[in-house]
Amino acid sequence: LDVEVLANTLAEEMCAQHGMAYLGLLDYHAYVTAGASEGMEATLLLSFLLETSCLPVVDCRPRGGSSGTCYATAVLLQWDLHTGFHRVVETGRLKETGLDGLERPPSWWVRPLEASIWMTNYAVLRGQPLTSLRSGPWEITLT
């Protein structure tokens, strides 16, 4: 599961639903919701920060340059570990963060949500029991 592609796609869709121009994904993080996973399904909470513009949109681009505003949101997903398919269960509201997209974030704010890039169900596809999800240095134990 390419979490970055998924977060980017969902962020773009949410902006379109709210009549905002999507300027970019600033950060994202996915983790398994404790106690919510059943059988071969994992329940993931994907949170992300995105930058939008409320300017009129022409050809999918804001007119008059960027006046970006940063928003945070979260999406609850069901991920079938056997097939790899996922579906959105619930979408949170876009919440303005107060950080102006034109300002440079502080130097310590490189990846505020500590993004996980990949989660995989390869073990299940190979017939092995899956007890955790791994992504680089991160590991999430499934209960």
CSV table of C-alpha atoms in Angstrom, one decimal:
chain,number,residue,atom,x,y,z
A,1,LEU,CA,0.0,0.0,0.0
A,2,ASP,CA,1.7,3.2,-1.2
A,3,VAL,CA,0.5,5.5,1.6
A,4,GLU,CA,1.9,8.6,-0.1
A,5,VAL,CA,0.0,8.0,-3.3
A,6,LEU,CA,-3.1,7.2,-1.3
A,7,ALA,CA,-2.8,10.4,0.8
A,8,ASN,CA,-2.1,12.5,-2.2
A,9,THR,CA,-5.2,11.1,-4.1
A,10,LEU,CA,-7.5,11.5,-1.1
A,11,ALA,CA,-6.2,15.1,-0.3
A,12,GLU,CA,-6.9,16.1,-3.9
A,13,GLU,CA,-10.4,14.6,-3.8
A,14,MET,CA,-11.2,16.4,-0.6
A,15,CYS,CA,-10.1,19.7,-2.0
A,16,ALA,CA,-12.2,19.2,-5.1
A,17,GLN,CA,-15.3,18.4,-2.9
A,18,HIS,CA,-14.8,21.6,-1.0
A,19,GLY,CA,-14.2,23.8,-4.1
A,20,MET,CA,-10.5,24.4,-3.2
A,21,ALA,CA,-7.5,24.2,-5.5
A,22,TYR,CA,-5.1,21.5,-4.2
A,23,LEU,CA,-1.6,22.9,-4.0
A,24,GLY,CA,0.2,19.9,-2.4
A,25,LEU,CA,0.6,17.3,0.3
A,26,LEU,CA,2.9,18.5,3.1
A,27,ASP,CA,3.0,15.4,5.3
A,28,TYR,CA,1.1,12.2,6.1
A,29,HIS,CA,1.1,9.3,8.6
A,30,ALA,CA,-0.7,6.0,8.7
A,31,TYR,CA,-1.2,3.7,11.7
A,32,VAL,CA,-3.4,0.8,12.6
A,33,THR,CA,-6.3,1.8,14.9
A,34,ALA,CA,-6.0,-0.2,18.1
A,35,GLY,CA,-8.6,-2.9,18.5
A,36,ALA,CA,-10.3,-2.1,15.2
A,37,SER,CA,-8.8,-4.8,13.0
A,38,GLU,CA,-10.6,-8.0,12.4
A,39,GLY,CA,-9.4,-11.2,10.7
A,40,MET,CA,-7.6,-10.4,7.5
A,41,GLU,CA,-8.6,-6.7,7.6
A,42,ALA,CA,-6.6,-3.9,9.1
A,43,THR,CA,-8.3,-0.6,10.1
A,44,LEU,CA,-5.9,2.3,9.3
A,45,LEU,CA,-6.1,5.9,10.3
A,46,LEU,CA,-4.4,8.1,7.7
A,47,SER,CA,-3.7,11.6,8.8
A,48,PHE,CA,-2.2,14.3,6.6
A,49,LEU,CA,-1.4,17.9,6.1
A,50,LEU,CA,-2.2,19.6,2.8
A,51,GLU,CA,-2.0,23.0,1.3
A,52,THR,CA,-4.9,24.5,-0.6
A,53,SER,CA,-6.1,27.7,-2.3
A,54,CYS,CA,-9.6,29.1,-2.2
A,55,LEU,CA,-8.9,31.2,-5.4
A,56,PRO,CA,-11.0,30.4,-8.5
A,57,VAL,CA,-9.6,27.4,-10.3
A,58,VAL,CA,-8.9,27.4,-14.0
A,59,ASP,CA,-7.6,24.2,-15.6
A,60,CYS,CA,-7.0,22.7,-12.2
A,61,ARG,CA,-4.7,25.6,-11.2
A,62,PRO,CA,-5.5,28.5,-8.9
A,63,ARG,CA,-5.8,31.8,-10.8
A,64,GLY,CA,-3.6,34.7,-9.6
A,65,GLY,CA,-0.8,32.7,-7.9
A,66,SER,CA,-0.6,30.8,-4.7
A,67,SER,CA,-2.2,32.0,-1.5
A,68,GLY,CA,-2.0,28.6,0.2
A,69,THR,CA,-3.6,27.7,3.5
A,70,CYS,CA,-2.6,24.6,5.4
A,71,TYR,CA,-5.2,22.1,6.5
A,72,ALA,CA,-5.1,18.9,8.6
A,73,THR,CA,-7.5,16.0,8.2
A,74,ALA,CA,-7.8,12.2,8.7
A,75,VAL,CA,-9.3,9.3,6.9
A,76,LEU,CA,-10.3,5.9,8.3
A,77,LEU,CA,-9.6,3.0,5.9
A,78,GLN,CA,-10.3,-0.7,5.8
A,79,TRP,CA,-7.4,-2.6,4.2
A,80,ASP,CA,-7.9,-6.2,3.2
A,81,LEU,CA,-4.5,-7.8,3.9
A,82,HIS,CA,-5.3,-10.8,1.7
A,83,THR,CA,-6.2,-9.0,-1.5
A,84,GLY,CA,-4.4,-5.6,-0.8
A,85,PHE,CA,-7.6,-3.7,-1.6
A,86,HIS,CA,-8.7,-0.8,0.6
A,87,ARG,CA,-11.7,1.3,1.0
A,88,VAL,CA,-12.5,4.6,2.8
A,89,VAL,CA,-14.8,4.1,5.8
A,90,GLU,CA,-14.9,7.7,7.1
A,91,THR,CA,-13.5,11.0,6.1
A,92,GLY,CA,-12.7,13.7,8.7
A,93,ARG,CA,-13.3,17.4,8.1
A,94,LEU,CA,-10.6,19.7,6.8
A,95,LYS,CA,-9.3,21.8,9.8
A,96,GLU,CA,-7.2,24.9,9.1
A,97,THR,CA,-3.9,24.7,10.9
A,98,GLY,CA,-3.1,28.4,11.1
A,99,LEU,CA,0.2,28.0,9.3
A,100,ASP,CA,0.1,30.2,6.1
A,101,GLY,CA,1.3,28.2,3.1
A,102,LEU,CA,3.4,31.1,2.0
A,103,GLU,CA,5.4,31.1,5.2
A,104,ARG,CA,8.4,28.8,5.5
A,105,PRO,CA,7.8,26.1,8.2
A,106,PRO,CA,10.3,26.2,11.1
A,107,SER,CA,13.5,24.2,10.5
A,108,TRP,CA,12.5,21.6,13.1
A,109,TRP,CA,9.3,20.9,11.2
A,110,VAL,CA,10.6,18.7,8.5
A,111,ARG,CA,8.1,15.8,8.8
A,112,PRO,CA,5.7,16.7,11.6
A,113,LEU,CA,3.6,13.6,11.2
A,114,GLU,CA,6.6,11.2,10.8
A,115,ALA,CA,5.3,9.8,7.5
A,116,SER,CA,5.4,6.1,6.8
A,117,ILE,CA,5.8,5.6,3.1
A,118,TRP,CA,4.9,1.9,2.5
A,119,MET,CA,2.9,-0.8,4.2
A,120,THR,CA,2.9,-4.3,2.8
A,121,ASN,CA,0.8,-7.5,2.9
A,122,TYR,CA,3.5,-9.6,1.2
A,123,ALA,CA,3.6,-12.1,4.1
A,124,VAL,CA,-0.1,-12.8,3.7
A,125,LEU,CA,0.3,-13.3,0.0
A,126,ARG,CA,3.1,-15.8,0.7
A,127,GLY,CA,0.9,-17.7,3.1
A,128,GLN,CA,2.7,-16.6,6.3
A,129,PRO,CA,0.7,-15.3,9.3
A,130,LEU,CA,0.9,-11.6,9.6
A,131,THR,CA,1.5,-10.3,13.1
A,132,SER,CA,2.7,-6.8,12.2
A,133,LEU,CA,2.9,-4.2,9.5
A,134,ARG,CA,6.4,-2.9,8.8
A,135,SER,CA,7.6,0.3,7.0
A,136,GLY,CA,11.3,1.1,7.1
A,137,PRO,CA,12.2,1.5,10.8
A,138,TRP,CA,8.5,1.5,11.9
A,139,GLU,CA,6.6,-1.6,12.9
A,140,ILE,CA,3.0,-1.9,14.0
A,141,THR,CA,1.8,-5.0,15.8
A,142,LEU,CA,-1.5,-6.4,14.8
A,143,THR,CA,-3.7,-7.7,17.6
